[in-house]
Structure formats: C-alpha cells, structure tokens
Tab-separated table of C-alpha atoms in Angstrom:
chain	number	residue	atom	x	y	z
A	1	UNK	CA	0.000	0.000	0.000
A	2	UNK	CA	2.562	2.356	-0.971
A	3	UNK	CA	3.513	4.821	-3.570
A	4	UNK	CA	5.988	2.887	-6.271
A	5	UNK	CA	7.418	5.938	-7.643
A	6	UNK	CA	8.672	7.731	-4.799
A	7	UNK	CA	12.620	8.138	-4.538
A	8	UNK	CA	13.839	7.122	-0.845
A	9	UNK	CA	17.428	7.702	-0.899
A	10	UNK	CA	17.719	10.594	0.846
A	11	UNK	CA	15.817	12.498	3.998
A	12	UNK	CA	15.159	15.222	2.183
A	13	UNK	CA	11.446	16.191	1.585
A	14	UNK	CA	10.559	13.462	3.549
A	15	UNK	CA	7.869	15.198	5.579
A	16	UNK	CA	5.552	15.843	2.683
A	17	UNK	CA	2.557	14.439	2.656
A	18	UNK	CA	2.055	11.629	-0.407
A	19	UNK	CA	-1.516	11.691	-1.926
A	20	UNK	CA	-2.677	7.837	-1.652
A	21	UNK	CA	-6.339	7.046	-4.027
A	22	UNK	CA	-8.499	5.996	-1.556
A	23	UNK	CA	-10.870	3.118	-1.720
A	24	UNK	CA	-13.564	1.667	0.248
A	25	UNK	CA	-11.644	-1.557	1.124
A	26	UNK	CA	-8.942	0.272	3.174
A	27	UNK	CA	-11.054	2.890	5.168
A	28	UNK	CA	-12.376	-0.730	5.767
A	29	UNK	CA	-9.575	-2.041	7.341
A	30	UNK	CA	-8.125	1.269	8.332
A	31	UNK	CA	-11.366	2.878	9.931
A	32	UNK	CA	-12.731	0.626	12.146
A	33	UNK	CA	-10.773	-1.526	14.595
A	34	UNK	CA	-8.573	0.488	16.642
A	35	UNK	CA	-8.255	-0.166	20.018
A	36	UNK	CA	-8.772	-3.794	19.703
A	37	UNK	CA	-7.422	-5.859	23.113
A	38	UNK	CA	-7.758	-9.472	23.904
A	39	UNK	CA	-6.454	-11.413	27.198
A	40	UNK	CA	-5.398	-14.237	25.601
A	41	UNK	CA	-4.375	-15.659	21.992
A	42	UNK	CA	-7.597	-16.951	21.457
A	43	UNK	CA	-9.277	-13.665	21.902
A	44	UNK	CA	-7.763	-13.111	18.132
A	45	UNK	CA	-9.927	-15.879	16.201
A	46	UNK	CA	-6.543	-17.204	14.960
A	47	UNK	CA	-6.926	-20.166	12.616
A	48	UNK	CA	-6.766	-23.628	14.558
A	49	UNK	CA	-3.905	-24.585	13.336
A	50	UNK	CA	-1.880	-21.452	14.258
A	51	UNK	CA	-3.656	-21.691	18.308
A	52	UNK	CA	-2.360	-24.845	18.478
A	53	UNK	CA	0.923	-24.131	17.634
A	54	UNK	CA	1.063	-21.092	19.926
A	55	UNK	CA	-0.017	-23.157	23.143
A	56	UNK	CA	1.931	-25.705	22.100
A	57	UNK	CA	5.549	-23.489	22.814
A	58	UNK	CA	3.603	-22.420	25.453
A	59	UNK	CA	2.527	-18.982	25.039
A	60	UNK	CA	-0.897	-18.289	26.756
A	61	UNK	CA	-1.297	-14.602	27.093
A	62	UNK	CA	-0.106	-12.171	24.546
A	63	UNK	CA	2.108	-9.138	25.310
A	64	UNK	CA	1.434	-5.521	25.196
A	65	UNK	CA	3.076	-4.840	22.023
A	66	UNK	CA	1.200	-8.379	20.758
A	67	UNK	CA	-1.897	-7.104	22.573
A	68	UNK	CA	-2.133	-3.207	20.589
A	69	UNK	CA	-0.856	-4.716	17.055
A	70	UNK	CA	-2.153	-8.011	15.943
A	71	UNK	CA	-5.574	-7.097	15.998
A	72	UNK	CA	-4.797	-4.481	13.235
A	73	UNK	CA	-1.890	-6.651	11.702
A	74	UNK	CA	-4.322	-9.245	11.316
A	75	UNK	CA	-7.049	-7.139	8.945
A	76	UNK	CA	-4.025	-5.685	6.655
A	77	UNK	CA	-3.130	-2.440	7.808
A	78	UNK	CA	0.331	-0.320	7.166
A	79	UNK	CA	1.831	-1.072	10.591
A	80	UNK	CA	4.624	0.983	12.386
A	81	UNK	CA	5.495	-0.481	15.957
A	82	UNK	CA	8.033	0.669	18.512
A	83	UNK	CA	8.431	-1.451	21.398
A	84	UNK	CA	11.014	-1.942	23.493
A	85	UNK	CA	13.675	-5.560	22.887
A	86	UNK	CA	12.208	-8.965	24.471
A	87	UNK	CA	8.373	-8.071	24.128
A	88	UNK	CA	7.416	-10.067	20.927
A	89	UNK	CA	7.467	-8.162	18.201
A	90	UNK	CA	8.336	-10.699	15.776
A	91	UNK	CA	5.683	-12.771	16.592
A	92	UNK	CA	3.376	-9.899	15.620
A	93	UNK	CA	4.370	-10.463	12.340
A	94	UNK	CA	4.657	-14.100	12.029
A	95	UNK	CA	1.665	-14.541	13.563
A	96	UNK	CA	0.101	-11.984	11.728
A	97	UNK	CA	1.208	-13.584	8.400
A	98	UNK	CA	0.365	-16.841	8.633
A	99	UNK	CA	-3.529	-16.083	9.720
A	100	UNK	CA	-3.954	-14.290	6.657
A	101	UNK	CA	-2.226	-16.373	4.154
A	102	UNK	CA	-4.650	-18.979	2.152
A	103	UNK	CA	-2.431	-21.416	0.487
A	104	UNK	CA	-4.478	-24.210	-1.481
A	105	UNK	CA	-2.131	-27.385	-0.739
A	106	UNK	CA	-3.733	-28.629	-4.683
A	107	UNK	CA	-2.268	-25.635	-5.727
A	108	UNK	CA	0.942	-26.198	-8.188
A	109	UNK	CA	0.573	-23.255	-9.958
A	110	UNK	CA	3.158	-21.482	-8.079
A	111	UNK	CA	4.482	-17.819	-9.380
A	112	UNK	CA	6.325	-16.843	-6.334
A	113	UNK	CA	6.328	-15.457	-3.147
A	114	UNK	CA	3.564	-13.813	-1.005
A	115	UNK	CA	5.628	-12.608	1.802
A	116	UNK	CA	8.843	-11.286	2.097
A	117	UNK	CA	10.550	-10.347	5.675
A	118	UNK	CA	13.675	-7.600	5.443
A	119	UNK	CA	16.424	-8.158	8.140
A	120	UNK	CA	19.302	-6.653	8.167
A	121	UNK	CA	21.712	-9.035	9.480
A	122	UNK	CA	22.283	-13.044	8.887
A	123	UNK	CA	21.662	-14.049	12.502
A	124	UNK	CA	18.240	-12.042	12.576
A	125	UNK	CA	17.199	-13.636	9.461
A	126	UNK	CA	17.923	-17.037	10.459
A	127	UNK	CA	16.121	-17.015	13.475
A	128	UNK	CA	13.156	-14.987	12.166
A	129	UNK	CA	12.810	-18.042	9.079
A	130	UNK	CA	12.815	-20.273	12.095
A	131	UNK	CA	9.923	-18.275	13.867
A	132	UNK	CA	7.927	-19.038	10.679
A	133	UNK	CA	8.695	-22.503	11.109
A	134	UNK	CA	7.515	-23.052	14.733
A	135	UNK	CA	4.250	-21.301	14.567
A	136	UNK	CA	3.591	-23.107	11.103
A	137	UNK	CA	4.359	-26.515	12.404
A	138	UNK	CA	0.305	-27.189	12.076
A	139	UNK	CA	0.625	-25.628	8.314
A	140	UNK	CA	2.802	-27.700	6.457
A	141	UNK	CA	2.004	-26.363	3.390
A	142	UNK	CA	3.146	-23.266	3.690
A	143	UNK	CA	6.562	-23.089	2.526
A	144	UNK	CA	9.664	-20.633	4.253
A	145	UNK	CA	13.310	-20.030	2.522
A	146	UNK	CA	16.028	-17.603	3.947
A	147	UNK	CA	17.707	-15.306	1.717
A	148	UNK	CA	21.692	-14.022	2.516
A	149	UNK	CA	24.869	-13.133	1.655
A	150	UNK	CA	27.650	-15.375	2.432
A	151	UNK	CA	25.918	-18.755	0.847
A	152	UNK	CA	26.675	-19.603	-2.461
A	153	UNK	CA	24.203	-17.584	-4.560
A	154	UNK	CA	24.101	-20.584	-7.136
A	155	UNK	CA	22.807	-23.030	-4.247
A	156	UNK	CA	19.806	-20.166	-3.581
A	157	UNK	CA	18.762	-19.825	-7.049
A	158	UNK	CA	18.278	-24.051	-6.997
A	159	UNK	CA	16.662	-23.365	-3.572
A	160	UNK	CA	14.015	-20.997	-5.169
A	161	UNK	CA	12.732	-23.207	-8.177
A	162	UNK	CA	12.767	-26.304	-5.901
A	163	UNK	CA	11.203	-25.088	-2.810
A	164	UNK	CA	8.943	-22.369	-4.527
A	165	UNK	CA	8.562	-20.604	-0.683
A	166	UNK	CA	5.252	-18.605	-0.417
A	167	UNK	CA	7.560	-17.122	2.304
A	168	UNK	CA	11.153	-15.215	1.801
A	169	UNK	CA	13.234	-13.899	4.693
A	170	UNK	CA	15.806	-12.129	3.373
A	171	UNK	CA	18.887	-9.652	3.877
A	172	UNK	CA	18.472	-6.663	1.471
A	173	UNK	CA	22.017	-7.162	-0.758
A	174	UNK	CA	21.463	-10.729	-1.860
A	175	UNK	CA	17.327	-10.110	-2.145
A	176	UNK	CA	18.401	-7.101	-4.408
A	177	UNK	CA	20.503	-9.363	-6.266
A	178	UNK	CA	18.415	-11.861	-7.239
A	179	UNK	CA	15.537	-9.478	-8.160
A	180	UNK	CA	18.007	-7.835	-10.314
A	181	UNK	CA	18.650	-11.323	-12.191
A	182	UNK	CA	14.936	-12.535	-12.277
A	183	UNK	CA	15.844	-15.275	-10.292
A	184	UNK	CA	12.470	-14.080	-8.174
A	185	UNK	CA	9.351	-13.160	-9.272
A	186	UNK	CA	8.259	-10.080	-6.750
A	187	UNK	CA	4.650	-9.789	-8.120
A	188	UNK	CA	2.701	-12.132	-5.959
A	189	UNK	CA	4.153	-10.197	-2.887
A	190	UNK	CA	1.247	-9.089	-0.439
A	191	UNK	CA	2.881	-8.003	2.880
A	192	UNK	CA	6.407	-6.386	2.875
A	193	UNK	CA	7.902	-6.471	6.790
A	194	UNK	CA	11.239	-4.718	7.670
A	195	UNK	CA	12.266	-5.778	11.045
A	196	UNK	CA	14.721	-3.182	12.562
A	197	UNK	CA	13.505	-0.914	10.248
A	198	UNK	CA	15.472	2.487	12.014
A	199	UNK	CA	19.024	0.337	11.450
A	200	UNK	CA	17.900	-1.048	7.799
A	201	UNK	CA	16.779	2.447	6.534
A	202	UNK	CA	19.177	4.393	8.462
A	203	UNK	CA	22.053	2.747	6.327
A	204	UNK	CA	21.968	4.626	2.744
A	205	UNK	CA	23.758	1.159	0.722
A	206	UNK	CA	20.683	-1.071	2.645
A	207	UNK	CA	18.053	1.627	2.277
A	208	UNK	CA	18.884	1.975	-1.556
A	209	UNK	CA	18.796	-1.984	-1.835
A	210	UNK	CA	15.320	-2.262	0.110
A	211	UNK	CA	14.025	0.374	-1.948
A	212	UNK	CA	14.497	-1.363	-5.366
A	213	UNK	CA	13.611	-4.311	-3.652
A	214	UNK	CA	10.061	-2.788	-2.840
A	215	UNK	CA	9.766	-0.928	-6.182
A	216	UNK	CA	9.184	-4.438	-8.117
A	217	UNK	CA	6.506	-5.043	-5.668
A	218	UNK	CA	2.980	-4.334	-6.198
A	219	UNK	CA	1.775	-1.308	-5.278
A	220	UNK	CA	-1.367	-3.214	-3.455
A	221	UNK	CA	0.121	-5.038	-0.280
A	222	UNK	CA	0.409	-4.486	3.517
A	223	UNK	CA	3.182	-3.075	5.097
A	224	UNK	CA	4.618	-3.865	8.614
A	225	UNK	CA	7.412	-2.177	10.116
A	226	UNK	CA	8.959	-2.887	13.278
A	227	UNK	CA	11.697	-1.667	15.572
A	228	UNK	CA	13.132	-1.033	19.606
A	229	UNK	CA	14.155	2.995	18.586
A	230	UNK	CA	12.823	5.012	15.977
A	231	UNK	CA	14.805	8.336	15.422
A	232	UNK	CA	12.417	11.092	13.965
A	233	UNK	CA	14.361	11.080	10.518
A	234	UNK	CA	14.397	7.220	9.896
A	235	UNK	CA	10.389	7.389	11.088
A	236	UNK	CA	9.628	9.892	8.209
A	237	UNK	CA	11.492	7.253	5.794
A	238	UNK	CA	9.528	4.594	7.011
A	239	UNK	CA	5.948	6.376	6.199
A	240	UNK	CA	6.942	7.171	2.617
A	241	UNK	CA	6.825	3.310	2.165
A	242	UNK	CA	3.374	3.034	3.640
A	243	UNK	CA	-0.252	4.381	3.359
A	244	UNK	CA	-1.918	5.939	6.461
A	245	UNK	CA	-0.215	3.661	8.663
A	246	UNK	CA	-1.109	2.983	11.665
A	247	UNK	CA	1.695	3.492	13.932
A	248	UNK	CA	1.820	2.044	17.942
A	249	UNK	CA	4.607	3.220	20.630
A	250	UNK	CA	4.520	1.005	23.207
A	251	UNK	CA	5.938	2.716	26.221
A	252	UNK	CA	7.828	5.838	25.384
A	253	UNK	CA	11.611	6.499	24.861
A	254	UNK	CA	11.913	7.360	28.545
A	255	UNK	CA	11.025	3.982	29.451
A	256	UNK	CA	12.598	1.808	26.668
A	257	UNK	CA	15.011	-0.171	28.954
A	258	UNK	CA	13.700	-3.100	30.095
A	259	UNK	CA	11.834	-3.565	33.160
A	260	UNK	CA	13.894	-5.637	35.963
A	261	UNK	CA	17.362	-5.250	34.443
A	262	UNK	CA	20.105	-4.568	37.282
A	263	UNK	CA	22.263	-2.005	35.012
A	264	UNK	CA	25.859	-1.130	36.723
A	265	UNK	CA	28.769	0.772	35.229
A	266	UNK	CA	32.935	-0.216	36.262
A	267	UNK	CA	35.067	2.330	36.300
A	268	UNK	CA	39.009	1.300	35.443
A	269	UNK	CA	41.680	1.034	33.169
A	270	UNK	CA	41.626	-0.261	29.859
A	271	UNK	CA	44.568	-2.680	31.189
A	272	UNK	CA	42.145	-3.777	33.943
A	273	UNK	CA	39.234	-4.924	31.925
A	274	UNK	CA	40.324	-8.323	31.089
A	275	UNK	CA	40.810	-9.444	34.578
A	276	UNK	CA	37.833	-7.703	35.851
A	277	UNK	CA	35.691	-10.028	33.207
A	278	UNK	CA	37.536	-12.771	34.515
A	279	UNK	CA	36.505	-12.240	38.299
A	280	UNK	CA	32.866	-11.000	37.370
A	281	UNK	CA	32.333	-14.626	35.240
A	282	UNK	CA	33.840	-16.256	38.824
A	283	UNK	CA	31.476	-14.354	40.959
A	284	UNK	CA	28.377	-13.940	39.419
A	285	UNK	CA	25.571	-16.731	39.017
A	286	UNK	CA	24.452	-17.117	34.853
A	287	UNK	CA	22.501	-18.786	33.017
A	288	UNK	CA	24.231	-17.557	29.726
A	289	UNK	CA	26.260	-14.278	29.048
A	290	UNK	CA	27.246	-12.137	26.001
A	291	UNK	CA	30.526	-10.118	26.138
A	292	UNK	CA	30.228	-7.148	23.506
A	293	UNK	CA	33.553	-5.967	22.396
A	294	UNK	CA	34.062	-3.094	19.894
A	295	UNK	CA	36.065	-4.728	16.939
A	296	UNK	CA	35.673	-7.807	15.098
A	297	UNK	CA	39.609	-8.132	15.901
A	298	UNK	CA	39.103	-7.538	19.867
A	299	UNK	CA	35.987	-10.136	19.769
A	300	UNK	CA	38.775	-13.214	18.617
A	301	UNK	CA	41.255	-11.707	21.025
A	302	UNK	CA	39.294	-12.213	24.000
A	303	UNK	CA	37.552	-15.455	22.938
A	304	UNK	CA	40.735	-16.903	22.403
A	305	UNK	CA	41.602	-16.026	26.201
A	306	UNK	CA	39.134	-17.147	27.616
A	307	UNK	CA	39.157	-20.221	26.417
A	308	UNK	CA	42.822	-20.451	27.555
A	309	UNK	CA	41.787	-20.011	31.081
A	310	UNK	CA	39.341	-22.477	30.977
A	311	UNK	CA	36.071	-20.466	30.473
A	312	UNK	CA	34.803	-22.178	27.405
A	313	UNK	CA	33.485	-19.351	25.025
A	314	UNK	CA	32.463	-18.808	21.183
A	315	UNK	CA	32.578	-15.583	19.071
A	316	UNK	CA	30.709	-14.492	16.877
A	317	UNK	CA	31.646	-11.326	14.473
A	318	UNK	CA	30.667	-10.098	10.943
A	319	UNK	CA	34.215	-11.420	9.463
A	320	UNK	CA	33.151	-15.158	10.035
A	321	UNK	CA	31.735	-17.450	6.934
A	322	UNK	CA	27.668	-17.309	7.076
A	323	UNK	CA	27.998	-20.940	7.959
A	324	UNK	CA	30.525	-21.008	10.735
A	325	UNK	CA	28.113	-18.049	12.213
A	326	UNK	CA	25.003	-19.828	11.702
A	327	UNK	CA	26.444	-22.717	13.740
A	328	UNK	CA	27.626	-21.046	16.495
A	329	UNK	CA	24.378	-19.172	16.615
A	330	UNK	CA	22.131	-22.435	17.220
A	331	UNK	CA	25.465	-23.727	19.571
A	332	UNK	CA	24.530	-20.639	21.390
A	333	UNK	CA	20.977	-20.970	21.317
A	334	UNK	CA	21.136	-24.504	21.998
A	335	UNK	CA	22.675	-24.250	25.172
A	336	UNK	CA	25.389	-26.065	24.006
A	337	UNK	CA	27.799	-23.053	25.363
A	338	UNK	CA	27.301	-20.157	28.192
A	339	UNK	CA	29.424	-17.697	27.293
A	340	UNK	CA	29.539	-15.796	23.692
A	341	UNK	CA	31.926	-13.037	22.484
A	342	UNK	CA	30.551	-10.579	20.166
A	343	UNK	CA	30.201	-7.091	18.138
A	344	UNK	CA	27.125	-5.421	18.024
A	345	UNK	CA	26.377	-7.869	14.697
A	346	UNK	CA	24.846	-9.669	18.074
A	347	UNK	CA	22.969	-6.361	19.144
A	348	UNK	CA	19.969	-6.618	17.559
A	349	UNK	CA	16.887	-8.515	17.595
A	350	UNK	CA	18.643	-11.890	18.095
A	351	UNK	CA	16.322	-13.370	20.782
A	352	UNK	CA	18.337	-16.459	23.023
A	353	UNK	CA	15.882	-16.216	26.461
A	354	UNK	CA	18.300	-17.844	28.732
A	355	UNK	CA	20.485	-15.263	28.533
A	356	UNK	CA	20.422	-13.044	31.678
A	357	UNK	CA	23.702	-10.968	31.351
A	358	UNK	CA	25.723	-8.877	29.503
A	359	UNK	CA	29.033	-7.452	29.767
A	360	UNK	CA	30.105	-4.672	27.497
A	361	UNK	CA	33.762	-4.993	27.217
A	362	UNK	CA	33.881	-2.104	25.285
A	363	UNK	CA	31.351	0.808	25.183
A	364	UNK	CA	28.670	0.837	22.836
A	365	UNK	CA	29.569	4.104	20.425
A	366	UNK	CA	25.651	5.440	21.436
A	367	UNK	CA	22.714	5.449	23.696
A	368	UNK	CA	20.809	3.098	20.593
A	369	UNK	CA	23.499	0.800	20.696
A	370	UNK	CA	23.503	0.559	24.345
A	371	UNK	CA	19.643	0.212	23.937
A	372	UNK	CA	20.141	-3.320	21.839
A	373	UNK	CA	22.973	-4.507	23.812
A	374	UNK	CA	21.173	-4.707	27.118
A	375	UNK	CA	18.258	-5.845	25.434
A	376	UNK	CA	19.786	-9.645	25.091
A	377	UNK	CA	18.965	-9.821	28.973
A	378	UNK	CA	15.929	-9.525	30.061
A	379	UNK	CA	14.160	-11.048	27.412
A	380	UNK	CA	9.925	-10.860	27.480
A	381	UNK	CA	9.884	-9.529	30.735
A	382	UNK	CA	12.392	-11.213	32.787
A	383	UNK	CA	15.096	-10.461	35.133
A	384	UNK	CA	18.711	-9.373	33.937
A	385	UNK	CA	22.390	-8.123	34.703
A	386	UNK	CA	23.970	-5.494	32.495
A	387	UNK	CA	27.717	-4.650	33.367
A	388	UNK	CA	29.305	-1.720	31.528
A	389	UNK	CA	33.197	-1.058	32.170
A	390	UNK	CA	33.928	2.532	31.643
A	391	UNK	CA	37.427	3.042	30.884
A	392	UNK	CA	37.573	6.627	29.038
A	393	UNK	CA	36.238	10.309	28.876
A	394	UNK	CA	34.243	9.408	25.792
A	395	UNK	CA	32.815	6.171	27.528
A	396	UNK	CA	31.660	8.464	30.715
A	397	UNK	CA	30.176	10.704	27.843
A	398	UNK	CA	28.055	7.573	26.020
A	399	UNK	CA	27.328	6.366	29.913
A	400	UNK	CA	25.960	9.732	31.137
A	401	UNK	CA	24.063	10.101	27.219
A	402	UNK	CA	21.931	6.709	27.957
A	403	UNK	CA	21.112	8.159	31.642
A	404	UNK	CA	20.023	10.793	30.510
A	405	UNK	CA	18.061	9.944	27.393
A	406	UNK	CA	16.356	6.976	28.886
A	407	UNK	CA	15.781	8.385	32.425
A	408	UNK	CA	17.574	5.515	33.933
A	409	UNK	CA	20.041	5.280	36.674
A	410	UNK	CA	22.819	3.308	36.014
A	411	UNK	CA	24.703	3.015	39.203
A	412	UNK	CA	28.258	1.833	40.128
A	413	UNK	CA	29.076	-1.722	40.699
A	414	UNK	CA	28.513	-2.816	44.286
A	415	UNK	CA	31.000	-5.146	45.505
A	416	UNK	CA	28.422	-8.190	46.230
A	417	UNK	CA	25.193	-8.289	43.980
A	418	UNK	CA	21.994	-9.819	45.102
A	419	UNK	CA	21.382	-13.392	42.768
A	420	UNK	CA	17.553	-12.527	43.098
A	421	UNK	CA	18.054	-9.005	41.700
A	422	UNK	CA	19.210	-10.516	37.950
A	423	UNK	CA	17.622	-14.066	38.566
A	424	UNK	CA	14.340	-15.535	38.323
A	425	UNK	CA	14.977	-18.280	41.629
C-alpha cells in the first residue's frame, strides 16, 4: 500500500505528505478496529492450526506490544510499531502472516512469493525463518526459505525453483541481487515487513537496496514495520513506504530499557578490563552471558583467552563465513555453550531467552546501541544483569548520554550483587 514511484534515498522532503487514491476496502480495514485488546491468543480468532501451535511453545497470554498490534496486523493495515527488545514483536508479524495467508495445498501453480521479511543481518534472518517454522508446524504447506549473503548464490537460485517458498526472509544485498537477475518473481508479494527498520533504513547502501527491492513489488500489499528505537528522521522514511499507517509506541523512549534489568557501570583502566571479566564470570551466578567488544579483531582476542583459562566461550563477528556463524548461533541458542563473544552484529533482535547478562567490554559508540545490547537480557519480561566497564572520557560521555536519554540510573558496581536481583529463583 505504498507509492511505487517515490525516490527514498535521501531524507530530504521526507515530511511531505504523499496523496494515496483511496478506496472503500482500506477505510475498511483502516477505519474501524482500533483499540482492539484481547487477554489471551484466542481472543484473536486465529486459525486452529496457528492456536495450536502457539499453546503448544507455550505462550498463553499475549504481550502488550502483541496485545495493541495483531488485531490491526491481522485485517491488513500499514503497521509501524516501537516497542522496546524482548516483548514479541516478531511474533506480531509471524503470527500476523500466517492467519492471513490462504495457500491451497492442490495448488501447483506457483508464481512466487507472497511474503517477504527484510532483516538486516544473517543471525536475525535465520532465526526470524525459524519463527515461521515453529508457529507453522500445524501448516505444512506453507513453505519458508532464507535469503543471505555469504551462501553460495548458485545453491539459492536451486533453492528458489525447488522449494517455490510462499515465504522469503531475506537480507536486502542478496534479495536485491536476485531481483536484479529474475531469479524471483516479486509480483505475488502481499505483505512487505522490515524488522529493525530504524538500522535497515538508516544505512543509505541497505536503504537503496530495500528500496528497489520494494519498487518491483505491487503497489497493493500491507506493510509492517517494526523496531526497539525510531529516530524522527528514519520514522519519516519509514511512512513514505506506507499508506496511512497505523503506527503504535509502546511505552515511550523514557522507558525503553527493560523492566527488571540490574544495570551497573565499572570504572578502570583499559589494562584492567580483562581481569575484571575474569573475576565478574567467577562471581556472578548465569545462566548464559554475552561479552560485547568493539572490533571484530578484539571479539577473537578475547575469545581466544578465555578459552585459555578455561572459560569455554564462542565468538561471533561479521568477518566469520555465514555458515561457521550460523552454527555457532544455534550452539549458542542450543545451550550447548554459556558464554559468547561478540560485536554489536549480536545487538539486535537476536532473541536467546536464557540469557540473563551482559558485559560490554567495550562501550557501545551510542545510547541506541547501548539500547540493543542490554536488550539480550531480560528477554519478554524477565530479570537481567547489564555490566558496563567505563574506561575513558568518551565512555563516561556515552554512559551519562543513555542516563540521561532513557531516564535511567545506572549506578556503580557494588562489591556483592543480590542473585535474586538478575535471577528468576
């Protein structure tokens, strides 16, 4: 539902409003179901298929964010949602998705796909494909194929005319590529999601890829866009894409840190830090932890440490082969190791729920960094550690920015922390 010839490469203009033809089907959808709330999943009518896949991982009552948009993701409207990391945004979306598509299992005549998902990393792709896979367990014949860089492009062009996926989670570059050769036919598309739309359209290479990507779309679809911060310049980006939108903030910036994280600063040396991480992982009770370091070349230096002293770790950095990252990803997940080194490739949206702390190493370069790091603990509501070491001017600078953006006190490191304060015991 969006204008096809409008020109998104750059922020300016971007306020203006765009004219969109009006018809009686979207003041339809658009007009009359706001403020829809249900207490549980099965408040939302979802097919029987999809219900029984929800209680079956469990979920009984939906979130906030899940509470305010799936009720008007479900009819087709332009969504824009800001809610803060761990409260189920995805499943908005893949929930959304698979209630409205109708996919006749008789059906050969495939064309291509009716869904495609925008992520802007590997990891966040992966997991999101595998989203679409749990909750369709009950739908078998709905078909879902990821889309990246890093696998042999040759292998994904098989992939496409063998599995013929009616869904396509994909990272822009490779997506872009393979509309660009024909290799995917773009026209059966009916919903268009970006998930963490503020870093995808923020970037001008990504944005420029996305926006061909949308522009052999049809102009008749629904479009979903989700993300934990929305600067004001990236939100007027995101409404060019869409028509009459309806946008949802859940909680406002002020209050985007997660409820029931312990947050604590260190101040010391940059010669102390290593040994400090070593005592903390001693001390401190976990579950599992992630260690965010600034530099792809930092993240292999301290892995390989730690695993010298005996705490068993994995990295994981954008300079790794999509398959070696992919694996240590479900390792992670898995539980098959605690501890994981990382950049901020790690930072956002990646969802692993036992984790309850994080370290940063290294300061995150801004309070929206900061924002995603912390937001691997504390996942859907539950309790979490963050530690920050502070070792510089410009570190105090990004510490006292987050404080002060987010209203949050962030207070120094006590020298014994309670294990109920960052565990659920």
């Amino acid at each position: 539902m969006s204008k096809e010839n409008e020109i998104l490469v750059d922020y300016e203009d971007v306020d203006e409003t765009i004219e969109q033809p009006e018809t009686d089907l979207e003041e339809k959808k658009k007009g009359h179901h706001v403020g829809l709330h249900a207490s549980g999943f099965k408040d939302f009518l979802l097919k029987k298929e999809l219900y029984r896949a929800i209680t079956q991982c469990g979920f009984e009552h939906p979130s906030e964010v899940q509470q305010e948009t799936l009720p008007q993701a479900i009819i087709g409207s332009d969504i824009l949602c800001q809610a803060k990391s761990g409260m189920g945004k995805t499943a908005v979306f893949v929930l959304s998705i698979l209630q409205q598509l109708e996919i006749d299992p008789e059906d050969n005549d495939y064309k291509g796909p009716q869904v495609v998902v925008i992520s802007h990393t590997r990891e966040l792709a992966f997991q999101t494909k595998n989203e679409f896979v749990r909750f369709s367990k009950f739908l078998p014949h709905i078909r879902v194929m990821e889309i990246m860089g890093g696998i042999p492009v040759r292998d994904q062009r098989k992939d496409l005319v063998e599995k013929k996926p009616h869904i396509v989670v994909a990272t822009p570059g490779r997506l872009n590529q393979l509309v660009n050769e024909k290799k995917i036919n773009m026209k059966e598309v009916r919903h268009f999601i970006i998930d963490e739309c503020d870093r995808v359209l923020k970037e001008i290479s990504m944005r420029r890829d996305v926006q061909k990507i949308f522009l052999s779309t049809p102009y008749d679809k629904q479009v979903m866009m989700f993300t934990a911060t929305l600067p004001k310049e990236v939100k007027s980006v995101c409404k060019k894409f869409m028509s009459n939108p309806i946008e949802i903030y859940v909680d406002d910036e002020t209050k985007l840190t997660l409820h029931g994280l312990c947050q604590h600063y260190v101040k010391l040396e940059e010669k102390q830090k290593t040994q400090k991480l070593m005592d903390l992982l001693d001390a401190l009770e976990f579950n599992q932890v992630v260690i965010f370091v600034a530099t792809t070349k930092r993240a292999e230096a301290l892995n390989d440490l730690l695993n010298e002293v005996n705490f068993p770790s994995l990295t994981i950095h954008s300079r790794l082969q999509q398959k070696v990252r992919i694996e240590r990803y479900q390792k992670f997940k898995d539980f098959d190791a605690r501890i994981l080194v990382s950049t901020d490739v790690f930072g956002r949206g990646i969802d692993i729920e036992r984790v309850n702390i994080v370290i940063n190493y290294d300061m995150p370069e801004d309070s929206d960094s900061y924002l995603h790091r912390v937001g691997r603990a504390g996942r859907f509501g539950t309790k979490g550690l963050t530690i920050t070491f502070c070792s510089s001017e410009n570190d105090s600078t990004v510490l006292h920015e987050v404080q002060e953006r987010f209203e949050v006190n962030i207070t120094e490191l006590p020298e014994t922390i309670n294990i109920s304060s960052y565990m659920n015991i």
